[in-house]
Amino acid sequence: MPFSRAINAGLRAALSGSDRVLLMGEDIGKLGGVFRVTEGLQAEFGEQRVLDTPLAESGLVGTAIGLAMAGFRPVVEIQFDGFVFPAFDQITTQLAKLTNRHEGALQMPVVIRIPYGGHIGAVEHHQESPEAYFTHTAGLRVVSPSTPNDGYWMIQDAIASPDPVIFLEPKSKYWQKGEVDTSARALPLHASRIVRRGTDITLVGHGAMVTTMLQAAALAEAEGTSIEVVDLRSLSPVDYGPILDSVRRTGRMVYAQEAPGFTSLGSEVAASVMERAFYALEAPVLRVSGFDVPFPPAKLEGAYLPDADRILEAVDRSLAY
Amino acid sequence: MIPVDDAALVRFLEADGTFAPSPAAEPYRQAVESLSDADLETFYRDMAVIRAFDVQATNLQRQGQLALWPPSYGQEAAQVGSARAARAQDHLFPSYREHVVTKIRGVDPIDIIRVMRGLTHGGWDPTDPKNGNTHIYTLVLGSQTLHATGFGMGLVFDGRCGTGDLDRDEAVIVYYGDGASSQGDVHEAMVFAGSYRTPEVFFLQNNQWAISVPVATQSRSPLYKRGEGYGMPSTLIDGNDVLASWAVTRTALDEARAGGGPQAIEAMTYRLGAHTTSDDPTKYRTSDEEESWRRRDPIARMKAFLIGKGASDAFFADVDAESQALADDVRTRTNALGGLERDDMFAHVYSEQHPLVDEQRQWLADYEASFEGGAS
Ligand SMILES: Cc1ncc(C[n+]2csc(CCOP(=O)(O)OP(=O)(O)O)c2C)c(N)n1
């Protein structure tokens, strides 16, 4: 089933499972959202469970906070990554801190779904990778599924979490198909996963970059290099176990991401792996990133986004140490 | 000039305590006349007692016991009237100056002191019945108007309003200032409130100043008129008249709870003190202006009214004694407040276990322990 349908099925399961779950967003009802992720849900669950809200992002997140205070579990859809910033204050100043400010007396089970990242040739402010803003904020959990099966399960786990979850959906994957096993969850929400075994070097990344890393691994194999690929899945907290295991076996690591590299998630993971597995490393941990420029116009995104070749260039540099 | 003589203004008590309802007050007259002498005395007591607390807290700050204090001095009538108008089942979302609102609802004033002393970012649990459904202070201006509106949406979705049972149906009141009224969040809150017809009262205390910036910089049209633009009945009251504040808020809350949708109230009042203890009002406003508002002091006004109605000296003496007792108690308990454990900063960052937080808590504990047994 396609990734977008898998998230849709996960949302349906959560809506059926508890009548405290609400979906809120712009155009998510009749239209089913601009990416159709919520298609059919309003018809099935009614206008009070799937709300077409006024066009106001701060209002959307701020009222979701109030609804959580009133005992609901709101799932907010932000239409595109570039439009989350009007709500940034409510997310970082309010949502992230309210459990702490209430000394644990109040939980904030709010999920914010954000389609993010490039690869779709969109116009300005429709392709961004804002994950570091959220991973930098204590109190938020940040996750990003990269497969339909993860989309189906992780959205349900995010909704079940008593903490606020920023749920980043790699928008270029919405049409990608994959197996969904609705009978059993593969991994907990905050586990990372080795998606391809290899012996020479470890590639780590998340979201749409997982596909790119797998392409790089396939190309490298033809040339005799064995690459292991780790899908982070949870961006905050990071599950270092599988990453460190892998690095201890391969001795090398490259982090690949679409976001600009400066003070990014890749910087954090690289530094942490160096602190924790220094003696296992044969080479410094390298990062492959978007450049530190505004996400360029679509005609240049191919030059901006790391592709398999840019990843392999870093792999070669690492192996040359 | 400060526009307090608008024909729309609801006022019962003149500045000298004369009972003289303005034309706009007529619809509320019956409600006010139904108040018992005991009710009226309670209003006065609330206002006087909190002023003593406020003065004490200001002194405590001056003496280095608190990091900051936002005085409520001068705004007691707007706060007491509106808080007494709320029914037990209502939900209150204050900003950061509503000391008497929280006290009336049952929050222990020492819990506000704890915030201002740097012991907590919250102070109390709004879900604990003893706190009367009162939410914690919000220092980021306007944010709480959205939380209140979302809460109101929840009441609508759960059918907890609009059933026609005044003793059971719930409503929400949210407090904010004239400066905060410029924030986008307040506008978005009004949009959502209107769209979902939340059972909610937007209670704006226009105390004329946002720190040093006069209300004319926030708006060139009367703020209460903004409510109309969002489809809300909107009322202007003399915020230094506790009777007007009570009557109009009671009516607005009851209409909202009955399914009438959100309402807006602008209470025209004045912050007689500083914005906070870090502020110097002499830099931006004249003593003439302050003096003109001092003559409209809400407590003196109510006192004159009560004396005219025959309130006893013993009553006023009793209020003074209670005020003194609260002030003393707050000083004693402030001095007795303990500190925090280092571990406390790691508590409640998340509701569920979080490895990064756990790791850092453990690291700090080990680091601390390394000094205890170590050579010195
Ligand atoms: C978003 C935001 N911006 C700035 C401030 C700093 N600040 C605190 S109070 C204040 C003035 C608020 O005025 P008003 O809303 O009229 O309320 P009042 O303090 O007069 O009760 C300012 C600018 C803040 N707390 N939040």
XYZ file of C-alpha atoms and ligand atoms in Angstrom:
723
model
C 0.000 0.000 0.000
C 1.273 3.577 -0.643
C 2.802 5.488 2.265
C -0.020 8.077 2.323
C -2.661 5.324 2.469
C -0.737 3.608 5.241
C -0.779 6.765 7.383
C -4.452 7.146 6.499
C -5.090 3.597 7.733
C -3.123 4.307 10.911
C -5.168 7.444 11.547
C -8.360 5.476 10.932
C -7.285 2.854 13.447
C -6.534 5.546 16.034
C -9.855 7.318 15.403
C -11.712 4.029 15.768
C -9.748 3.092 18.862
C -10.635 6.147 20.911
C -13.229 8.850 20.499
C -10.857 11.278 22.227
C -8.682 11.320 19.098
C -9.386 14.307 16.831
C -7.842 15.348 13.545
C -7.491 19.076 12.912
C -6.108 20.988 9.977
C -6.651 23.095 6.905
C -8.554 21.274 4.146
C -8.246 17.888 5.819
C -11.977 17.161 5.796
C -13.804 17.128 2.473
C -10.620 17.432 0.449
C -8.710 14.929 2.569
C -5.705 17.220 2.848
C -3.555 18.497 0.017
C -1.704 15.158 0.026
C -4.957 13.228 0.637
C -3.555 11.644 3.770
C -6.846 12.156 5.614
C -9.052 11.244 2.666
C -12.401 9.755 3.629
C -11.895 10.174 7.354
C -14.302 13.050 7.809
C -16.996 11.165 5.922
C -16.423 8.217 8.217
C -15.997 9.938 11.572
C -17.880 13.206 11.172
C -17.010 16.864 11.264
C -16.423 16.899 14.974
C -13.673 14.266 14.824
C -12.034 15.522 11.627
C -12.048 19.308 11.663
C -11.509 21.674 8.787
C -10.150 24.559 10.831
C -9.746 28.247 10.100
C -6.580 29.083 8.211
C -4.380 29.983 11.169
C -1.453 27.804 12.204
C -0.823 29.330 15.606
C -4.540 29.009 16.261
C -4.455 25.415 15.138
C -1.695 24.353 17.511
C -2.775 26.675 20.334
C -6.321 25.337 20.344
C -5.010 21.772 20.089
C -3.190 22.492 23.352
C -6.447 23.642 24.928
C -8.188 20.531 23.625
C -5.484 18.365 25.162
C -6.099 20.218 28.435
C -9.768 19.286 28.044
C -8.867 15.605 27.662
C -8.643 15.159 23.883
C -5.772 13.757 21.799
C -5.561 16.135 18.836
C -3.614 15.276 15.708
C -2.800 18.473 13.840
C -1.899 18.572 10.170
C 0.353 21.409 9.011
C -0.200 21.688 5.287
C 3.459 22.111 4.282
C 6.781 22.291 6.143
C 7.254 25.978 5.302
C 3.992 26.920 7.044
C 4.782 25.565 10.471
C 6.552 28.717 11.578
C 3.477 30.788 12.415
C 2.816 27.981 14.919
C 6.422 27.706 16.033
C 5.822 29.769 19.158
C 2.905 27.613 20.282
C 4.918 24.446 19.584
C 8.211 25.370 21.192
C 7.187 27.874 23.881
C 3.920 26.275 24.913
C 3.341 22.689 23.794
C 6.886 21.509 24.546
C 6.984 23.031 28.000
C 3.529 22.639 29.480
C 4.058 19.245 31.103
C 7.215 20.571 32.695
C 5.560 23.807 33.788
C 2.743 21.817 35.352
C 5.293 19.735 37.249
C 3.944 16.632 35.564
C 0.302 17.232 36.463
C -0.728 17.727 32.838
C 0.145 15.619 29.827
C 0.245 17.047 26.319
C -0.692 14.221 23.927
C -0.667 16.365 20.779
C 0.699 15.119 17.454
C 1.803 17.623 14.806
C 2.012 16.043 11.340
C 4.267 17.916 8.930
C 4.924 16.871 5.321
C 8.595 17.785 4.864
C 11.595 17.650 2.576
C 12.359 17.998 -1.091
C 12.274 15.754 -4.173
C 8.898 16.919 -5.449
C 9.917 20.022 -7.385
C 7.594 22.297 -5.469
C 7.516 26.096 -5.297
C 8.913 28.308 -2.567
C 8.273 27.394 1.072
C 6.867 24.035 0.021
C 10.094 22.100 0.558
C 11.993 22.500 3.781
C 13.706 20.292 6.335
C 12.954 21.950 9.647
C 13.727 18.983 11.915
C 16.600 20.576 13.843
C 14.365 23.358 15.155
C 12.249 20.728 16.856
C 14.949 18.281 17.949
C 16.650 21.226 19.659
C 13.584 21.748 21.846
C 13.339 19.707 25.033
C 9.868 18.373 25.664
C 9.156 17.429 22.074
C 9.573 13.999 20.574
C 10.365 14.019 16.865
C 9.927 11.031 14.563
C 9.955 10.381 10.843
C 8.760 7.166 9.232
C 10.279 6.199 5.905
C 8.188 3.176 4.901
C 4.453 2.477 4.671
C 4.675 -0.061 7.475
C 6.318 2.508 9.749
C 3.811 5.118 8.621
C 0.943 2.884 9.684
C 2.358 1.978 13.089
C 4.303 5.066 14.048
C 1.323 7.387 13.632
C -0.650 5.197 16.025
C 2.231 5.100 18.497
C 2.644 8.863 18.233
C -1.053 9.368 19.017
C -0.799 6.969 21.953
C 2.192 8.847 23.382
C 1.407 11.076 26.367
C 4.083 13.500 25.126
C 3.876 15.884 22.172
C 5.204 14.323 18.973
C 6.364 16.147 15.858
C 5.558 13.641 13.117
C 7.588 14.403 9.996
C 6.262 12.793 6.831
C 8.750 12.710 3.932
C 6.401 14.047 1.296
C 8.256 12.532 -1.643
C 7.442 9.092 -0.174
C 3.657 9.576 -0.112
C 3.247 7.598 -3.331
C 5.832 4.934 -2.546
C 4.319 1.477 -2.043
C 5.323 -1.117 0.486
C 4.060 -3.988 2.588
C 2.047 -3.097 5.661
C 1.664 -5.733 8.331
C -1.428 -4.619 10.211
C -1.234 -7.592 12.540
C 1.932 -6.685 14.421
C 4.086 -3.644 15.108
C 7.702 -4.145 14.041
C 9.463 -1.779 16.424
C 8.665 0.679 19.178
C 8.317 4.371 18.233
C 11.781 5.397 19.354
C 13.849 2.530 17.987
C 16.259 2.963 15.098
C 16.639 0.101 12.637
C 19.313 -1.436 10.493
C 17.607 -1.703 7.101
C 20.513 -3.178 5.154
C 23.419 -5.224 6.367
C 26.991 -4.453 5.343
C 30.496 -4.722 6.684
C 32.618 -1.813 5.414
C 30.812 1.351 6.468
C 27.608 2.508 8.181
C 25.266 5.047 6.603
C 22.775 6.719 8.943
C 19.861 8.954 8.000
C 16.104 9.411 8.117
C 13.057 10.024 5.989
C 13.453 10.186 2.233
C 17.221 9.922 2.595
C 16.831 6.265 3.535
C 15.924 5.477 -0.069
C 18.902 7.470 -1.324
C 21.228 5.642 1.073
C 19.906 2.299 -0.160
C 20.559 3.377 -3.753
C 24.107 4.316 -2.783
C 24.555 0.949 -1.082
C 23.373 -0.912 -4.193
C 25.778 1.054 -6.388
C 28.665 0.472 -3.985
C 27.991 -3.228 -3.864
C 28.639 -3.436 -7.600
C 32.054 -1.974 -6.879
C 32.726 -4.322 -4.005
C 31.969 -2.054 -1.031
C 29.578 -3.442 1.568
C 27.400 -0.695 3.114
C 25.195 -0.992 6.175
C 22.210 1.395 6.317
C 20.496 2.581 9.493
C 17.119 4.338 9.459
C 16.956 6.631 12.474
C 13.131 6.645 12.631
C 13.212 8.626 15.872
C 15.014 11.960 15.587
C 14.512 12.803 19.247
C 15.342 10.825 21.270
C 17.940 9.116 19.090
C 18.258 5.385 19.646
C 22.029 4.974 19.570
C 22.092 1.217 20.228
C 21.848 -0.091 16.646
C 24.031 2.765 15.339
C 26.847 2.081 17.771
C 26.605 -1.679 17.207
C 26.916 -1.078 13.525
C 29.786 1.394 13.792
C 31.658 -0.970 16.095
C 31.440 -3.600 13.354
C 32.207 -1.401 10.350
C 34.506 1.188 11.933
C 33.179 3.945 9.701
C 30.117 6.162 9.494
C 28.529 8.734 7.194
C 25.389 10.670 8.122
C 23.190 11.722 5.225
C 20.458 14.365 5.408
C 18.616 16.871 3.262
C 18.724 19.598 5.872
C 21.547 22.140 5.925
C 24.529 20.735 7.827
C 25.310 23.542 10.233
C 24.032 22.678 13.753
C 21.904 19.915 12.331
C 20.755 16.509 13.503
C 23.663 14.972 11.579
C 26.067 17.160 13.543
C 24.586 15.909 16.794
C 24.615 12.234 15.862
C 28.163 12.491 14.476
C 29.440 14.129 17.648
C 27.662 11.621 19.881
C 28.983 8.634 17.948
C 32.498 10.017 18.154
C 32.111 10.460 21.917
C 30.717 6.995 22.419
C 32.638 4.866 19.944
C 35.873 6.741 19.369
C 38.142 3.721 19.549
C 36.000 1.758 17.121
C 36.339 4.421 14.443
C 38.845 4.103 11.614
C 37.896 7.517 10.233
C 36.062 10.634 11.410
C 32.305 10.518 11.081
C 31.452 12.436 7.912
C 28.297 14.326 7.062
C 26.556 14.694 3.729
C 23.973 17.484 3.853
C 22.013 20.040 1.994
C 24.032 23.254 1.695
C 23.726 26.112 4.162
C 21.573 28.134 1.825
C 17.831 28.617 1.610
C 16.229 25.618 -0.074
C 16.765 26.585 -3.731
C 14.157 26.923 -6.483
C 12.981 23.556 -7.744
C 15.159 23.620 -10.843
C 18.204 23.527 -8.582
C 17.028 21.045 -6.003
C 18.902 18.258 -7.727
C 22.121 20.131 -7.021
C 21.087 20.898 -3.443
C 19.852 17.531 -2.233
C 22.415 14.844 -1.492
C 22.074 12.037 -4.010
C 23.650 8.591 -4.089
C 26.788 9.958 -5.754
C 27.363 12.580 -3.070
C 26.928 9.931 -0.451
C 29.402 7.655 -2.249
C 31.903 10.500 -2.464
C 31.819 10.671 1.336
C 32.025 6.898 1.569
C 35.188 6.997 -0.532
C 36.680 9.732 1.622
C 35.967 7.708 4.721
C 37.449 4.534 3.268
C 40.565 6.457 2.238
C 41.524 7.195 5.853
C -7.360 61.717 27.442
C -8.449 58.309 28.577
C -11.831 57.398 27.092
C -13.933 56.375 30.075
C -17.045 58.375 29.292
C -18.158 56.461 26.222
C -21.964 56.189 26.114
C -21.496 52.414 25.889
C -19.782 52.277 29.278
C -21.466 50.122 31.915
C -20.978 51.662 35.346
C -22.937 51.496 38.591
C -20.688 53.274 41.038
C -19.368 56.762 40.499
C -15.823 57.451 41.616
C -17.123 58.788 44.931
C -19.165 55.665 45.587
C -22.551 57.066 44.548
C -24.811 54.397 43.090
C -25.751 55.942 39.723
C -26.150 53.386 36.928
C -25.133 54.686 33.511
C -27.717 54.258 30.727
C -25.764 51.266 29.416
C -25.937 49.679 32.877
C -29.742 49.498 32.931
C -30.006 45.957 31.518
C -27.846 44.717 34.406
C -29.536 46.712 37.122
C -31.772 43.955 38.355
C -28.877 41.551 38.728
C -26.908 44.063 40.768
C -29.891 44.874 42.960
C -30.293 41.187 43.726
C -26.867 41.084 45.375
C -27.035 40.668 49.136
C -25.145 42.863 51.576
C -22.951 39.882 52.290
C -22.091 39.588 48.572
C -21.167 43.248 48.443
C -18.998 42.914 51.520
C -17.276 39.903 50.011
C -16.361 41.936 46.938
C -14.831 44.607 49.116
C -13.012 42.096 51.271
C -11.536 40.341 48.221
C -10.195 43.598 46.844
C -8.766 44.925 50.096
C -7.142 41.677 51.131
C -5.395 41.155 47.808
C -4.082 44.694 47.866
C -2.350 43.931 51.145
C -0.903 40.778 49.592
C 0.216 42.737 46.540
C 1.952 45.387 48.646
C 3.630 42.685 50.689
C 4.836 40.865 47.578
C 6.210 44.126 46.167
C 8.117 44.633 49.401
C 9.407 41.079 49.331
C 10.749 41.716 45.849
C 12.425 44.929 46.995
C 14.086 42.964 49.740
C 15.474 40.452 47.276
C 13.103 37.624 48.125
C 11.421 37.526 44.699
C 12.930 37.838 41.237
C 10.054 39.946 39.988
C 6.589 41.084 40.994
C 3.779 42.226 38.693
C 1.538 44.355 40.915
C -2.224 44.169 40.560
C -2.662 47.439 42.466
C -5.554 49.384 40.970
C -7.075 46.561 38.952
C -8.828 44.795 41.814
C -12.397 45.613 40.797
C -12.118 44.234 37.266
C -10.593 41.052 38.647
C -12.851 40.492 41.646
C -16.064 41.204 39.765
C -15.212 38.847 36.930
C -13.869 36.068 39.136
C -16.880 36.203 41.454
C -19.083 36.089 38.342
C -17.638 32.732 37.319
C -19.517 29.690 38.534
C -17.763 26.847 40.318
C -17.654 24.670 37.201
C -16.090 27.386 35.006
C -12.493 27.333 33.764
C -10.207 30.330 34.144
C -7.121 31.139 32.091
C -5.225 34.036 33.660
C -2.295 35.979 32.273
C 0.200 36.984 35.027
C -1.388 39.751 37.073
C -4.644 38.096 38.133
C -3.645 37.492 41.732
C -7.086 37.927 43.222
C -8.732 35.882 40.482
C -6.601 32.887 41.414
C -7.076 33.474 45.126
C -10.869 33.587 44.794
C -10.752 30.266 42.959
C -8.755 28.665 45.752
C -5.162 28.846 44.555
C -2.869 29.417 47.519
C -1.142 32.816 47.027
C 2.162 31.224 48.032
C 1.951 29.290 44.757
C 2.213 32.584 42.867
C 5.111 33.581 45.091
C 6.877 30.337 44.140
C 6.717 31.325 40.463
C 8.103 34.773 41.105
C 10.786 33.445 43.439
C 12.132 31.167 40.722
C 11.043 27.868 42.228
C 8.695 26.770 39.448
C 7.458 27.728 36.000
C 3.902 26.748 36.882
C 2.962 26.713 40.514
C -0.245 24.773 40.753
C -2.217 21.943 39.219
C -5.307 23.233 37.373
C -6.881 19.785 37.540
C -6.711 19.649 41.332
C -10.211 20.603 42.521
C -8.808 22.848 45.222
C -7.586 25.237 42.534
C -11.031 25.872 41.105
C -10.229 24.986 37.478
C -7.735 27.822 37.350
C -4.917 27.447 34.868
C -1.368 28.568 35.542
C 0.005 31.995 34.674
C 1.192 32.566 31.104
C 3.966 35.070 30.568
C 4.104 34.887 26.778
C 1.491 37.469 25.918
C -1.719 36.223 24.370
C -0.794 32.514 24.206
C -3.367 31.560 26.788
C -6.236 32.943 24.717
C -5.740 30.038 22.307
C -5.511 27.479 25.093
C -8.745 28.799 26.566
C -10.410 28.653 23.167
C -9.252 25.092 22.540
C -10.552 24.165 25.969
C -13.853 25.790 25.075
C -13.968 23.760 21.859
C -13.560 20.671 24.006
C -16.517 21.727 26.132
C -18.608 22.108 22.984
C -17.525 18.724 21.594
C -18.278 17.011 24.904
C -21.685 18.642 25.282
C -20.594 20.253 28.536
C -22.349 23.517 27.668
C -25.565 24.634 26.061
C -27.835 22.128 27.801
C -29.708 24.918 29.575
C -28.603 23.895 33.057
C -26.793 26.929 34.499
C -25.491 24.971 37.430
C -23.871 22.342 35.282
C -22.988 23.906 31.951
C -19.377 25.018 31.848
C -17.805 28.151 30.424
C -14.317 29.583 30.046
C -12.939 33.011 30.851
C -9.581 34.202 29.607
C -7.723 37.288 30.815
C -5.375 39.412 28.728
C -4.212 43.011 28.476
C -4.414 45.905 26.066
C -0.849 45.218 24.904
C -1.569 41.532 24.425
C -4.582 42.453 22.299
C -2.121 43.239 19.488
C -0.754 39.696 19.442
C -1.737 37.488 16.511
C -2.687 34.706 18.892
C -5.509 36.792 20.350
C -6.917 37.332 16.877
C -6.607 33.672 15.972
C -8.261 32.774 19.266
C -11.190 35.023 18.406
C -11.446 33.497 14.939
C -11.532 29.964 16.361
C -13.895 30.980 19.164
C -16.303 32.467 16.661
C -16.088 29.516 14.292
C -16.699 26.902 16.973
C -18.966 29.083 19.142
C -16.976 28.368 22.249
C -18.611 29.120 25.610
C -16.016 31.741 26.378
C -15.515 35.254 27.647
C -12.520 37.246 26.427
C -11.830 39.545 29.365
C -9.547 42.388 28.400
C -8.190 44.511 31.220
C -7.276 47.757 29.555
C -4.998 49.280 32.176
C -3.913 51.919 29.621
C -0.267 50.879 29.419
C 1.729 47.966 28.040
C 4.846 48.588 30.109
C 5.681 52.052 28.713
C 3.555 51.997 25.575
C 0.149 53.684 25.725
C -2.947 51.916 24.511
C -3.196 54.348 21.563
C -0.187 52.559 20.061
C -2.060 49.239 20.221
C -5.288 50.513 18.732
C -6.877 53.662 17.426
C -10.356 52.277 17.825
C -11.845 51.229 21.168
C -10.683 47.695 21.861
C -14.101 46.378 22.820
C -15.264 47.104 19.279
C -12.870 44.495 17.949
C -15.022 41.725 19.367
C -17.836 42.746 17.030
C -15.606 42.062 14.056
C -15.364 38.452 15.148
C -19.086 38.186 15.646
C -19.061 38.495 19.423
C -21.301 40.594 21.595
C -18.853 43.041 23.170
C -19.279 45.248 26.198
C -17.323 48.127 27.667
C -17.280 48.382 31.445
C -15.838 50.669 34.055
C -13.222 48.252 35.295
C -12.844 50.127 38.567
C -16.456 49.375 39.440
C -16.697 45.914 40.895
C -20.469 45.841 40.413
C -20.222 46.514 36.689
C -17.518 43.918 36.355
C -19.543 41.313 38.213
C -22.846 41.955 36.463
C -21.555 42.116 32.916
C -19.242 39.118 33.295
C -21.950 37.034 34.956
C -24.326 37.794 32.091
C -21.707 37.165 29.411
C -20.571 33.879 30.959
C -24.135 32.690 31.336
C -24.982 33.575 27.752
C -21.846 31.815 26.567
C -22.514 28.735 28.685
C -26.076 28.591 27.391
C -24.846 28.280 23.821
C -24.686 31.947 22.842
C -21.095 31.702 21.667
C -18.119 33.763 22.773
C -18.386 37.235 24.259
C -15.904 40.048 24.735
C -15.554 42.494 27.611
C -13.202 45.424 27.846
C -12.664 46.593 31.385
C -11.402 50.171 31.444
C -9.058 50.327 34.390
C -5.626 51.563 35.369
C -2.462 50.064 36.723
C -1.709 52.399 39.587
C 1.594 50.747 40.330
C 4.535 49.892 38.152
C 4.227 47.329 35.367
C 6.532 45.101 37.350
C 9.107 45.783 39.989
C 11.666 46.305 37.186
C 9.752 49.237 35.775
C 9.884 52.990 36.379
C 6.548 54.566 35.412
C 7.820 58.103 35.998
C 9.745 57.739 32.737
C 6.634 57.515 30.597
C 3.579 58.881 32.361
C 2.659 61.973 34.284
C 1.791 62.203 37.926
C -1.336 64.126 36.900
C -2.547 61.113 35.004
C -1.825 58.805 37.918
C -3.519 61.202 40.286
C -6.664 61.345 38.142
C -6.914 57.572 38.313
C -6.092 57.444 41.995
C -9.277 59.438 42.495
C -11.134 56.557 40.830
C -9.585 53.888 43.011
C -11.814 50.808 42.988
C -11.433 50.031 46.670
C -12.103 53.545 47.971
C -15.152 53.680 45.721
C -16.598 50.469 47.092
C -15.793 51.479 50.634
C -17.692 54.752 50.260
C -20.626 52.845 48.768
C -20.660 50.332 51.632
C -20.419 53.058 54.266
C -23.364 54.729 52.589
C -25.259 51.464 52.920
C -24.413 51.285 56.584
C -21.546 48.797 56.731
C -20.146 48.639 60.253
C -16.769 49.752 61.516
C -16.363 46.247 62.806
C -16.607 44.911 59.253
C -13.835 47.199 58.011
C -11.707 46.397 61.027
C -12.164 42.722 60.340
C -11.088 43.159 56.702
C -8.019 45.071 57.847
C -7.141 42.298 60.246
C -7.533 39.657 57.566
C -5.385 41.704 55.179
C -2.652 42.050 57.760
C -2.832 38.369 58.588
C -2.475 37.364 54.937
C 0.437 39.740 54.416
C 2.197 38.395 57.508
C 1.490 34.816 56.554
C 2.884 35.331 53.052
C 6.054 36.877 54.444
C 6.554 34.043 56.897
C 5.899 31.348 54.339
C 8.048 33.010 51.689
C 10.972 33.064 54.075
C 10.362 29.411 54.849
C 10.278 28.269 51.216
C 12.972 25.734 50.567
C 15.168 25.398 47.536
C 15.154 22.916 44.682
C 17.058 19.692 44.211
C 19.371 19.588 41.203
C 17.476 16.556 39.997
C 14.270 18.586 39.775
C 15.273 20.109 36.459
C 15.181 16.672 34.858
C 11.745 15.843 36.223
C 8.681 16.145 33.983
C 10.480 17.132 30.782
C 8.531 14.253 29.275
C 5.770 12.102 30.673
C 7.474 8.931 29.487
C 11.087 7.871 30.008
C 13.542 9.655 27.751
C 17.078 8.255 27.374
C 18.821 11.597 26.862
C 17.253 13.082 29.981
C 17.950 9.917 31.980
C 21.557 9.908 30.863
C 22.123 13.525 31.781
C 20.449 13.146 35.156
C 22.745 10.217 35.875
C 25.800 12.118 34.643
C 25.107 15.038 36.967
C 24.555 12.686 39.907
C 27.862 10.898 39.242
C 29.644 14.199 38.771
C 28.312 15.495 42.074
C 29.176 12.248 43.804
C 32.725 12.412 42.493
C 33.363 15.405 44.763
C 31.909 13.868 47.899
C 34.217 10.886 48.273
C 37.125 12.500 46.448
C 40.378 13.830 47.858
C 40.321 17.431 48.959
C 5.086 37.763 23.359
C 5.613 38.695 24.383
N 6.256 39.826 24.003
C 6.769 40.667 24.942
C 6.650 40.385 26.270
C 7.258 41.324 27.315
N 6.170 42.015 28.034
C 5.718 41.531 29.199
S 4.378 42.355 29.751
C 4.397 43.423 28.451
C 3.310 44.451 28.340
C 1.956 43.822 28.377
O 0.948 44.772 28.391
P -0.582 44.385 28.523
O -0.938 43.266 27.636
O -1.344 45.645 28.365
O -0.755 43.800 29.986
P -0.423 44.468 31.375
O 0.987 44.071 31.709
O -0.582 45.926 31.246
O -1.363 43.861 32.361
C 5.459 43.113 27.600
C 5.802 43.865 26.376
C 5.985 39.180 26.618
N 5.819 38.813 27.900
N 5.473 38.369 25.670
